[in-house]
mmCIF file with all atom_site columns, C-alpha atoms in Angstrom:
data_model
loop_
_atom_site.group_PDB
_atom_site.id
_atom_site.type_symbol
_atom_site.label_atom_id
_atom_site.label_alt_id
_atom_site.label_comp_id
_atom_site.label_asym_id
_atom_site.label_entity_id
_atom_site.label_seq_id
_atom_site.pdbx_PDB_ins_code
_atom_site.Cartn_x
_atom_site.Cartn_y
_atom_site.Cartn_z
_atom_site.occupancy
_atom_site.B_iso_or_equiv
_atom_site.pdbx_formal_charge
_atom_site.auth_seq_id
_atom_site.auth_comp_id
_atom_site.auth_asym_id
_atom_site.auth_atom_id
_atom_site.pdbx_PDB_model_num
ATOM 1   C CA . MET A 1 1   ? 23.247 -8.147  32.333  1.00 43.00 ? 54  MET A CA 1
ATOM 2   C CA . LYS A 1 2   ? 19.978 -6.982  31.334  1.00 55.00 ? 55  LYS A CA 1
ATOM 3   C CA . LYS A 1 3   ? 17.102 -6.307  33.706  1.00 59.00 ? 56  LYS A CA 1
ATOM 4   C CA . TYR A 1 4   ? 13.944 -7.555  32.123  1.00 60.00 ? 57  TYR A CA 1
ATOM 5   C CA . SER A 1 5   ? 10.605 -6.260  32.783  1.00 66.00 ? 58  SER A CA 1
ATOM 6   C CA . TYR A 1 6   ? 7.838  -8.852  34.030  1.00 62.00 ? 59  TYR A CA 1
ATOM 7   C CA . LYS A 1 7   ? 6.197  -8.810  30.686  1.00 64.00 ? 60  LYS A CA 1
ATOM 8   C CA . GLU A 1 8   ? 9.608  -8.837  28.798  1.00 62.00 ? 61  GLU A CA 1
ATOM 9   C CA . LYS A 1 9   ? 10.544 -11.728 30.873  1.00 63.00 ? 62  LYS A CA 1
ATOM 10  C CA . LYS A 1 10  ? 7.212  -13.501 30.479  1.00 63.00 ? 63  LYS A CA 1
ATOM 11  C CA . LEU A 1 11  ? 7.769  -13.460 26.425  1.00 60.00 ? 64  LEU A CA 1
ATOM 12  C CA . ILE A 1 12  ? 10.911 -14.182 26.266  1.00 60.00 ? 65  ILE A CA 1
ATOM 13  C CA . ASP A 1 13  ? 10.208 -17.358 28.227  1.00 62.00 ? 66  ASP A CA 1
ATOM 14  C CA . PHE A 1 14  ? 7.129  -18.290 26.630  1.00 57.00 ? 67  PHE A CA 1
ATOM 15  C CA . TYR A 1 15  ? 8.314  -17.568 23.064  1.00 63.00 ? 68  TYR A CA 1
ATOM 16  C CA . GLU A 1 16  ? 11.858 -18.194 23.517  1.00 66.00 ? 69  GLU A CA 1
ATOM 17  C CA . ILE A 1 17  ? 12.890 -15.496 21.759  1.00 65.00 ? 70  ILE A CA 1
ATOM 18  C CA . SER A 1 18  ? 16.352 -15.706 19.619  1.00 72.00 ? 71  SER A CA 1
ATOM 19  C CA . ALA A 1 19  ? 16.362 -12.646 17.606  1.00 73.00 ? 72  ALA A CA 1
ATOM 20  C CA . GLU A 1 20  ? 18.954 -10.212 17.007  1.00 77.00 ? 73  GLU A CA 1
ATOM 21  C CA . TYR A 1 21  ? 16.509 -7.326  17.095  1.00 77.00 ? 74  TYR A CA 1
ATOM 22  C CA . LEU A 1 22  ? 13.052 -7.242  17.992  1.00 76.00 ? 75  LEU A CA 1
ATOM 23  C CA . THR A 1 23  ? 10.479 -4.696  19.468  1.00 76.00 ? 76  THR A CA 1
ATOM 24  C CA . ILE A 1 24  ? 6.765  -5.585  20.607  1.00 74.00 ? 77  ILE A CA 1
ATOM 25  C CA . TYR A 1 25  ? 5.206  -2.298  20.984  1.00 73.00 ? 78  TYR A CA 1
ATOM 26  C CA . ASP A 1 26  ? 0.868  -2.428  21.487  1.00 75.00 ? 79  ASP A CA 1
ATOM 27  C CA . ILE A 1 27  ? -0.258 0.372   19.156  1.00 70.00 ? 80  ILE A CA 1
ATOM 28  C CA . THR A 1 28  ? -3.393 0.225   21.187  1.00 78.00 ? 81  THR A CA 1
ATOM 29  C CA . ASP A 1 29  ? -2.365 0.983   24.955  1.00 77.00 ? 82  ASP A CA 1
ATOM 30  C CA . LYS A 1 30  ? 1.204  2.446   23.322  1.00 73.00 ? 83  LYS A CA 1
ATOM 31  C CA . ASP A 1 31  ? 2.911  0.057   25.594  1.00 76.00 ? 84  ASP A CA 1
ATOM 32  C CA . MET A 1 32  ? 6.399  -1.130  24.769  1.00 75.00 ? 85  MET A CA 1
ATOM 33  C CA . TYR A 1 33  ? 6.424  -4.898  25.727  1.00 72.00 ? 86  TYR A CA 1
ATOM 34  C CA . TYR A 1 34  ? 9.755  -5.910  24.640  1.00 73.00 ? 87  TYR A CA 1
ATOM 35  C CA . ASN A 1 35  ? 12.699 -4.056  23.092  1.00 78.00 ? 88  ASN A CA 1
ATOM 36  C CA . LEU A 1 36  ? 15.754 -5.758  22.370  1.00 79.00 ? 89  LEU A CA 1
ATOM 37  C CA . ASP A 1 37  ? 18.567 -3.277  20.256  1.00 80.00 ? 90  ASP A CA 1
ATOM 38  C CA . GLY A 1 38  ? 15.146 -1.988  18.902  1.00 74.00 ? 91  GLY A CA 1
ATOM 39  C CA . ASP A 1 39  ? 17.246 1.243   17.928  1.00 74.00 ? 92  ASP A CA 1
ATOM 40  C CA . VAL A 1 40  ? 20.259 -0.682  16.377  1.00 76.00 ? 93  VAL A CA 1
ATOM 41  C CA . GLU A 1 41  ? 20.516 -0.237  12.857  1.00 74.00 ? 94  GLU A CA 1
ATOM 42  C CA . CYS A 1 42  ? 19.845 -3.298  10.644  1.00 71.00 ? 95  CYS A CA 1
ATOM 43  C CA . PHE A 1 43  ? 18.474 -4.223  7.621   1.00 68.00 ? 96  PHE A CA 1
ATOM 44  C CA . PRO A 1 44  ? 15.075 -6.257  8.126   1.00 69.00 ? 97  PRO A CA 1
ATOM 45  C CA . ALA A 1 45  ? 13.745 -7.783  5.025   1.00 71.00 ? 98  ALA A CA 1
ATOM 46  C CA . GLY A 1 46  ? 10.848 -8.823  6.365   1.00 80.00 ? 99  GLY A CA 1
ATOM 47  C CA . LEU A 1 47  ? 9.418  -5.375  7.342   1.00 82.00 ? 100 LEU A CA 1
ATOM 48  C CA . THR A 1 48  ? 10.397 -4.154  3.819   1.00 84.00 ? 101 THR A CA 1
ATOM 49  C CA . VAL A 1 49  ? 8.134  -7.047  2.417   1.00 88.00 ? 102 VAL A CA 1
ATOM 50  C CA . LEU A 1 50  ? 5.581  -6.167  4.489   1.00 89.00 ? 103 LEU A CA 1
ATOM 51  C CA . VAL A 1 51  ? 5.428  -2.070  3.656   1.00 90.00 ? 104 VAL A CA 1
ATOM 52  C CA . THR A 1 52  ? 5.746  -3.124  0.081   1.00 92.00 ? 105 THR A CA 1
ATOM 53  C CA . ALA A 1 53  ? 2.643  -5.043  0.501   1.00 94.00 ? 106 ALA A CA 1
ATOM 54  C CA . LEU A 1 54  ? 0.983  -2.450  2.625   1.00 94.00 ? 107 LEU A CA 1
ATOM 55  C CA . VAL A 1 55  ? 1.957  0.796   0.273   1.00 95.00 ? 108 VAL A CA 1
ATOM 56  C CA . ALA A 1 56  ? 0.705  -1.244  -2.749  1.00 96.00 ? 109 ALA A CA 1
ATOM 57  C CA . LEU A 1 57  ? -2.345 -1.961  -1.042  1.00 97.00 ? 110 LEU A CA 1
ATOM 58  C CA . LYS A 1 58  ? -3.135 1.848   -0.504  1.00 96.00 ? 111 LYS A CA 1
ATOM 59  C CA . TYR A 1 59  ? -3.341 2.150   -4.191  1.00 97.00 ? 112 TYR A CA 1
ATOM 60  C CA . ARG A 1 60  ? -4.372 -0.979  -6.179  1.00 96.00 ? 113 ARG A CA 1
ATOM 61  C CA . LYS A 1 61  ? -7.365 -3.648  -5.626  1.00 97.00 ? 114 LYS A CA 1
ATOM 62  C CA . LEU A 1 62  ? -6.402 -7.114  -5.483  1.00 97.00 ? 115 LEU A CA 1
ATOM 63  C CA . ASP A 1 63  ? -8.027 -8.257  -8.681  1.00 97.00 ? 116 ASP A CA 1
ATOM 64  C CA . ASP A 1 64  ? -6.122 -5.685  -10.470 1.00 97.00 ? 117 ASP A CA 1
ATOM 65  C CA . VAL A 1 65  ? -4.028 -7.262  -13.343 1.00 96.00 ? 118 VAL A CA 1
ATOM 66  C CA . PHE A 1 66  ? -0.144 -6.582  -13.513 1.00 94.00 ? 119 PHE A CA 1
ATOM 67  C CA . LEU A 1 67  ? 1.739  -7.128  -16.541 1.00 90.00 ? 120 LEU A CA 1
ATOM 68  C CA . VAL A 1 68  ? 5.452  -8.008  -15.639 1.00 88.00 ? 121 VAL A CA 1
ATOM 69  C CA . GLY A 1 69  ? 7.409  -5.563  -17.549 1.00 82.00 ? 122 GLY A CA 1
ATOM 70  C CA . ASP A 1 70  ? 10.676 -4.167  -18.198 1.00 72.00 ? 123 ASP A CA 1
ATOM 71  C CA . GLU A 1 71  ? 11.339 -3.715  -14.388 1.00 73.00 ? 124 GLU A CA 1
ATOM 72  C CA . GLN A 1 72  ? 12.123 -7.230  -14.276 1.00 66.00 ? 125 GLN A CA 1
ATOM 73  C CA . ILE A 1 73  ? 15.519 -5.967  -16.554 1.00 63.00 ? 126 ILE A CA 1
ATOM 74  C CA . ILE A 1 74  ? 17.146 -4.544  -12.878 1.00 61.00 ? 127 ILE A CA 1
ATOM 75  C CA . LEU A 1 75  ? 17.204 -8.361  -11.634 1.00 61.00 ? 128 LEU A CA 1
ATOM 76  C CA . HIS A 1 76  ? 18.050 -10.219 -14.755 1.00 57.00 ? 129 HIS A CA 1
ATOM 77  C CA . ASP A 1 77  ? 22.097 -10.963 -14.134 1.00 55.00 ? 130 ASP A CA 1
ATOM 78  C CA . PHE A 1 78  ? 21.514 -10.852 -10.179 1.00 54.00 ? 131 PHE A CA 1
ATOM 79  C CA . ILE A 1 79  ? 21.434 -14.403 -8.312  1.00 52.00 ? 132 ILE A CA 1
ATOM 80  C CA . ASP A 1 80  ? 18.929 -14.018 -6.049  1.00 53.00 ? 133 ASP A CA 1
ATOM 81  C CA . PRO A 1 81  ? 17.432 -17.005 -4.058  1.00 53.00 ? 134 PRO A CA 1
ATOM 82  C CA . PHE A 1 82  ? 13.932 -15.416 -3.254  1.00 56.00 ? 135 PHE A CA 1
ATOM 83  C CA . ARG A 1 83  ? 13.509 -14.922 -6.954  1.00 58.00 ? 136 ARG A CA 1
ATOM 84  C CA . GLY A 1 84  ? 10.414 -16.430 -8.042  1.00 61.00 ? 137 GLY A CA 1
ATOM 85  C CA . PHE A 1 85  ? 11.200 -16.316 -11.815 1.00 71.00 ? 138 PHE A CA 1
ATOM 86  C CA . ILE A 1 86  ? 8.722  -14.245 -13.211 1.00 81.00 ? 139 ILE A CA 1
ATOM 87  C CA . LYS A 1 87  ? 8.693  -13.615 -16.937 1.00 81.00 ? 140 LYS A CA 1
ATOM 88  C CA . VAL A 1 88  ? 8.556  -10.438 -18.835 1.00 83.00 ? 141 VAL A CA 1
ATOM 89  C CA . GLY A 1 89  ? 5.108  -10.315 -20.654 1.00 89.00 ? 142 GLY A CA 1
ATOM 90  C CA . GLU A 1 90  ? 3.190  -12.627 -18.244 1.00 91.00 ? 143 GLU A CA 1
ATOM 91  C CA . GLU A 1 91  ? 0.179  -11.178 -16.336 1.00 94.00 ? 144 GLU A CA 1
ATOM 92  C CA . TRP A 1 92  ? -0.614 -11.758 -13.024 1.00 93.00 ? 145 TRP A CA 1
ATOM 93  C CA . THR A 1 93  ? -3.696 -10.708 -10.458 1.00 96.00 ? 146 THR A CA 1
ATOM 94  C CA . PHE A 1 94  ? -2.080 -8.105  -7.692  1.00 96.00 ? 147 PHE A CA 1
ATOM 95  C CA . LYS A 1 95  ? -3.485 -10.725 -5.504  1.00 96.00 ? 148 LYS A CA 1
ATOM 96  C CA . GLU A 1 96  ? -1.445 -13.497 -6.974  1.00 94.00 ? 149 GLU A CA 1
ATOM 97  C CA . LEU A 1 97  ? 1.587  -11.316 -6.798  1.00 94.00 ? 150 LEU A CA 1
ATOM 98  C CA . LEU A 1 98  ? 0.961  -10.570 -3.143  1.00 95.00 ? 151 LEU A CA 1
ATOM 99  C CA . TYR A 1 99  ? 0.810  -14.041 -2.357  1.00 92.00 ? 152 TYR A CA 1
ATOM 100 C CA . PHE A 1 100 ? 3.976  -14.776 -4.071  1.00 89.00 ? 153 PHE A CA 1
ATOM 101 C CA . LEU A 1 101 ? 5.530  -11.817 -2.345  1.00 90.00 ? 154 LEU A CA 1
ATOM 102 C CA . LEU A 1 102 ? 4.481  -12.352 0.993   1.00 91.00 ? 155 LEU A CA 1
ATOM 103 C CA . MET A 1 103 ? 4.963  -16.238 0.907   1.00 88.00 ? 156 MET A CA 1
ATOM 104 C CA . LYS A 1 104 ? 8.067  -16.547 -0.541  1.00 85.00 ? 157 LYS A CA 1
ATOM 105 C CA . SER A 1 105 ? 9.390  -12.889 -0.322  1.00 81.00 ? 158 SER A CA 1
ATOM 106 C CA . ALA A 1 106 ? 9.936  -13.091 -4.397  1.00 82.00 ? 159 ALA A CA 1
ATOM 107 C CA . SER A 1 107 ? 11.664 -9.650  -5.152  1.00 82.00 ? 160 SER A CA 1
ATOM 108 C CA . ASP A 1 108 ? 10.831 -10.235 -8.975  1.00 85.00 ? 161 ASP A CA 1
ATOM 109 C CA . ALA A 1 109 ? 7.167  -9.913  -7.686  1.00 89.00 ? 162 ALA A CA 1
ATOM 110 C CA . ALA A 1 110 ? 8.328  -6.965  -5.063  1.00 88.00 ? 163 ALA A CA 1
ATOM 111 C CA . TYR A 1 111 ? 9.300  -5.163  -8.374  1.00 87.00 ? 164 TYR A CA 1
ATOM 112 C CA . ALA A 1 112 ? 6.417  -6.159  -10.490 1.00 91.00 ? 165 ALA A CA 1
ATOM 113 C CA . ILE A 1 113 ? 4.428  -4.735  -7.789  1.00 94.00 ? 166 ILE A CA 1
ATOM 114 C CA . ALA A 1 114 ? 6.033  -1.327  -7.199  1.00 92.00 ? 167 ALA A CA 1
ATOM 115 C CA . TYR A 1 115 ? 6.141  -0.800  -10.820 1.00 90.00 ? 168 TYR A CA 1
ATOM 116 C CA . ASN A 1 116 ? 2.755  -1.372  -11.770 1.00 94.00 ? 169 ASN A CA 1
ATOM 117 C CA . VAL A 1 117 ? 1.592  0.647   -8.413  1.00 96.00 ? 170 VAL A CA 1
ATOM 118 C CA . MET A 1 118 ? 3.458  3.658   -10.076 1.00 94.00 ? 171 MET A CA 1
ATOM 119 C CA . GLU A 1 119 ? 2.348  2.946   -13.345 1.00 93.00 ? 172 GLU A CA 1
ATOM 120 C CA . SER A 1 120 ? -1.342 3.396   -12.334 1.00 94.00 ? 173 SER A CA 1
ATOM 121 C CA . LEU A 1 121 ? -0.255 6.825   -10.704 1.00 94.00 ? 174 LEU A CA 1
ATOM 122 C CA . PRO A 1 122 ? -0.548 9.314   -13.100 1.00 95.00 ? 175 PRO A CA 1
ATOM 123 C CA . GLU A 1 123 ? 1.519  12.099  -11.420 1.00 95.00 ? 176 GLU A CA 1
ATOM 124 C CA . TYR A 1 124 ? 4.604  9.995   -12.230 1.00 91.00 ? 177 TYR A CA 1
ATOM 125 C CA . ASP A 1 125 ? 3.631  9.141   -16.061 1.00 90.00 ? 178 ASP A CA 1
ATOM 126 C CA . ASN A 1 126 ? 6.602  11.382  -17.192 1.00 92.00 ? 179 ASN A CA 1
ATOM 127 C CA . LEU A 1 127 ? 9.604  9.531   -14.922 1.00 90.00 ? 180 LEU A CA 1
ATOM 128 C CA . SER A 1 128 ? 11.650 6.876   -16.252 1.00 86.00 ? 181 SER A CA 1
ATOM 129 C CA . MET A 1 129 ? 11.630 3.414   -14.866 1.00 83.00 ? 182 MET A CA 1
ATOM 130 C CA . ASN A 1 130 ? 14.077 3.455   -12.224 1.00 82.00 ? 183 ASN A CA 1
ATOM 131 C CA . LYS A 1 131 ? 12.728 7.064   -10.919 1.00 87.00 ? 184 LYS A CA 1
ATOM 132 C CA . LYS A 1 132 ? 9.049  5.327   -10.695 1.00 88.00 ? 185 LYS A CA 1
ATOM 133 C CA . MET A 1 133 ? 10.734 2.632   -8.516  1.00 86.00 ? 186 MET A CA 1
ATOM 134 C CA . ILE A 1 134 ? 12.810 5.452   -6.322  1.00 88.00 ? 187 ILE A CA 1
ATOM 135 C CA . LYS A 1 135 ? 8.869  7.290   -5.867  1.00 93.00 ? 188 LYS A CA 1
ATOM 136 C CA . PHE A 1 136 ? 7.949  3.858   -4.473  1.00 93.00 ? 189 PHE A CA 1
ATOM 137 C CA . VAL A 1 137 ? 10.428 4.091   -2.011  1.00 91.00 ? 190 VAL A CA 1
ATOM 138 C CA . ASP A 1 138 ? 9.455  7.366   -1.195  1.00 93.00 ? 191 ASP A CA 1
ATOM 139 C CA . LEU A 1 139 ? 5.882  6.134   -0.614  1.00 94.00 ? 192 LEU A CA 1
ATOM 140 C CA . MET A 1 140 ? 7.307  3.348   1.595   1.00 92.00 ? 193 MET A CA 1
ATOM 141 C CA . ASN A 1 141 ? 8.954  6.204   3.782   1.00 91.00 ? 194 ASN A CA 1
ATOM 142 C CA . GLU A 1 142 ? 6.108  8.275   3.858   1.00 93.00 ? 195 GLU A CA 1
ATOM 143 C CA . TYR A 1 143 ? 4.324  4.946   5.302   1.00 91.00 ? 196 TYR A CA 1
ATOM 144 C CA . ALA A 1 144 ? 6.586  4.295   7.485   1.00 86.00 ? 197 ALA A CA 1
ATOM 145 C CA . ASN A 1 145 ? 6.513  8.080   8.972   1.00 87.00 ? 198 ASN A CA 1
ATOM 146 C CA . ASN A 1 146 ? 2.792  7.892   9.182   1.00 87.00 ? 199 ASN A CA 1
ATOM 147 C CA . LEU A 1 147 ? 3.149  5.029   11.403  1.00 81.00 ? 200 LEU A CA 1
ATOM 148 C CA . LYS A 1 148 ? 5.839  6.830   13.785  1.00 76.00 ? 201 LYS A CA 1
ATOM 149 C CA . LEU A 1 149 ? 8.487  4.564   12.821  1.00 78.00 ? 202 LEU A CA 1
ATOM 150 C CA . ASN A 1 150 ? 10.918 7.252   12.910  1.00 76.00 ? 203 ASN A CA 1
ATOM 151 C CA . ASN A 1 151 ? 14.018 5.316   12.650  1.00 77.00 ? 204 ASN A CA 1
ATOM 152 C CA . THR A 1 152 ? 13.020 2.943   9.994   1.00 80.00 ? 205 THR A CA 1
ATOM 153 C CA . ILE A 1 153 ? 14.307 4.545   6.560   1.00 80.00 ? 206 ILE A CA 1
ATOM 154 C CA . PHE A 1 154 ? 13.634 2.199   3.056   1.00 81.00 ? 207 PHE A CA 1
ATOM 155 C CA . TYR A 1 155 ? 16.359 2.757   0.175   1.00 75.00 ? 208 TYR A CA 1
ATOM 156 C CA . GLN A 1 156 ? 14.501 0.099   -2.063  1.00 62.00 ? 209 GLN A CA 1
ATOM 157 C CA . HIS A 1 157 ? 11.446 -2.109  -1.859  1.00 48.00 ? 210 HIS A CA 1
ATOM 158 C CA . ILE A 1 158 ? 13.702 -5.214  -1.695  1.00 49.00 ? 211 ILE A CA 1
ATOM 159 C CA . LEU A 1 159 ? 16.540 -5.933  0.498   1.00 42.00 ? 212 LEU A CA 1
ATOM 160 C CA . ILE A 1 160 ? 19.412 -6.187  -2.495  1.00 45.00 ? 213 ILE A CA 1
ATOM 161 C CA . GLU A 1 161 ? 21.852 -4.191  -1.375  1.00 43.00 ? 214 GLU A CA 1
ATOM 162 C CA . SER A 1 162 ? 23.842 -4.210  -4.471  1.00 38.00 ? 215 SER A CA 1
ATOM 163 C CA . PHE A 1 163 ? 20.841 -2.541  -6.304  1.00 40.00 ? 216 PHE A CA 1
ATOM 164 C CA . LEU A 1 164 ? 21.126 0.572   -4.679  1.00 40.00 ? 217 LEU A CA 1
ATOM 165 C CA . GLY A 1 165 ? 23.335 2.188   -7.327  1.00 40.00 ? 218 GLY A CA 1
ATOM 166 C CA . LEU A 1 166 ? 21.145 0.775   -9.995  1.00 41.00 ? 219 LEU A CA 1
ATOM 167 C CA . LEU A 1 167 ? 17.927 2.828   -8.578  1.00 42.00 ? 220 LEU A CA 1
ATOM 168 C CA . GLN A 1 168 ? 19.849 6.138   -8.316  1.00 40.00 ? 221 GLN A CA 1
#
């Protein structure tokens, strides 16, 4: 049986933690409060959504207007419980898409955000849609590395494992 520190015990008892994996780290004090299998490889969809949003916020303003485009083709035939059914040709502000992404974990919002961010960066003008999406994931990994999340590697900006082949 694992022995918990006083801080860990207080957190577990207070919050009734039932997660399979959890790390609570204070970046100010550089103090690890709790670590439950934090080094085990897993697919944290919530972290993927947050980093998608944080990377996009580095490059775009909340009132920017995004055009939903062909990036949605990737999701066309996929049955996705997190899909918000955004339609090609619709215009959304970045703020609206961001809310949709964060509140519903909407995969189509994630694709629209990622693609519109990449479309706004001139250094990627000559890349195909799929390559732009891959480059967005590279930006996510760079962001994680800058935060010292050494064991965090993103393969795509939303967690749909069956799409790994499509984005290569």
